[in-house]
Amino acid sequence: MLVLGVETSCDDTAAAVLRDEREVLSNVVASQLTHREYGGVVPELASRQHLKHMLPVMRAALERAAVKPANLDGIAATVGPGLLGSLLVGLSTASAYAMGLEKPFVGVHHIEGHIMANWLVEDMRFPCVVLVISGGHTQIVRMPRIGVFEELGATRDDAAGEAFDKIGKMLGIPYPAGPLFEKLARRGDRQGVPFSRARLKEGEFDFSFSGLKTAARLVLEKEGFAPRTNVQPLQAGRAPGERTLEELEALPQRAFDILASAQEAIVDMLAEKLVASVRATGVSDAYLAGGVAANGRLRERLGQGLLQVGAELRFPPPRLCTDNAAMIACAGAFRLRAGQTSGPETNAFPRGPLQSWASRA
Ligand code: KG4
Ligand code: ZN
């Protein structure tokens, strides 16, 4: 079965061709650099960029896979959650393309795509729990089987990726801060700053990162690292307060200690809840999904934590952790094989929980 996947939920325009739920024949991502100087994604600009990139990216995916459109068995696109204008570009292009080709079309939940990126590596083992950690979502999901999702907990405020992005931004790391944050944190002392870990009274498997964000801001300001004002003039291609890689690398050791300590606090809070959820559900397999799952320290710490409770941790390679269309094609392939299709009335949605589509039995 050959499936074309399309993903446009945020600022990456992506298309991929997948054979039989695993074999990635092509996986094309056009990232938008336009947003850099604004220090975050500007929805209106994102939609326009998707419009510009969508058809060339789809064509490139088909060409690289050496697959003729007529040979596709189906088309899948992200329908939500995400930026509405961005989603609409991918959804309407993909569903119109499917209609023109007289092929089945299916809409895919973005988080389901992130989770299914694990399937691209090897068959997932069920029952399992999945820690979803992206720029917009942080949640723990139990999966008794493919297509069935039971949310155990979620963040009360910021997503884990947002915590990296916002704390990183305070030090002038360009958006999205995660990858460079991790790189700079490698030089720091993880015990350098004793950030407290959020302990929520209710919601056994819920998260909160806003306290850490405030604590990090206070330390950075007190020690003179954070730009104190946001009204610096715009420099071409740079957000206000943004530092270049050279400037970041030349910062005093203490800045790296703060980053390393903040990263460790995020990782600790995630590890604690993931381990607790594995214990409570009695599963022996856990997975990571979403952009933050690319973080090496997090993979290492969570893997160690789970080993202590007799469970194994698996995760996709970094390029499949961040937004891509191969994961959407994979989730779409499973849905199409189960006979699921989405009609022309299908609409995009900005928010919404994972919906099970298979029976629980
Ligand atoms: O899943 P994703 O590509 O997009 C969303 O669906 O949100 O996740 C993007 C997020 C960003 O917040 C980015 O900073 C974070 O993932 N991220 C990382 C790393 N690579 C990406 N965070 C920490 N360490 C990384 N190596
Ligand atoms: Zn994502």
XYZ file of C-alpha atoms in Angstrom, residues 10 16 35 38 47 130 151-152 168 181 206 216 221 265 279 286 299 302 316 319 327 330 358:
23
model
C 2.648 24.615 12.322
C 6.088 11.941 2.371
C 9.425 33.539 11.660
C 9.693 37.498 15.311
C -0.317 30.028 6.107
C 3.544 7.074 25.355
C -5.095 10.032 28.213
C -3.592 9.570 31.679
C 15.948 29.603 25.746
C 19.504 24.698 24.237
C -0.159 15.940 35.115
C 14.651 30.606 35.307
C 17.702 38.489 35.203
C 14.488 20.033 35.968
C 4.138 1.602 37.468
C 7.107 3.000 26.986
C 16.342 9.926 26.334
C 14.090 8.481 31.035
C 12.112 7.508 16.993
C 14.414 13.509 12.305
C 4.451 9.916 10.601
C 1.904 5.981 8.776
C -10.463 1.280 16.809
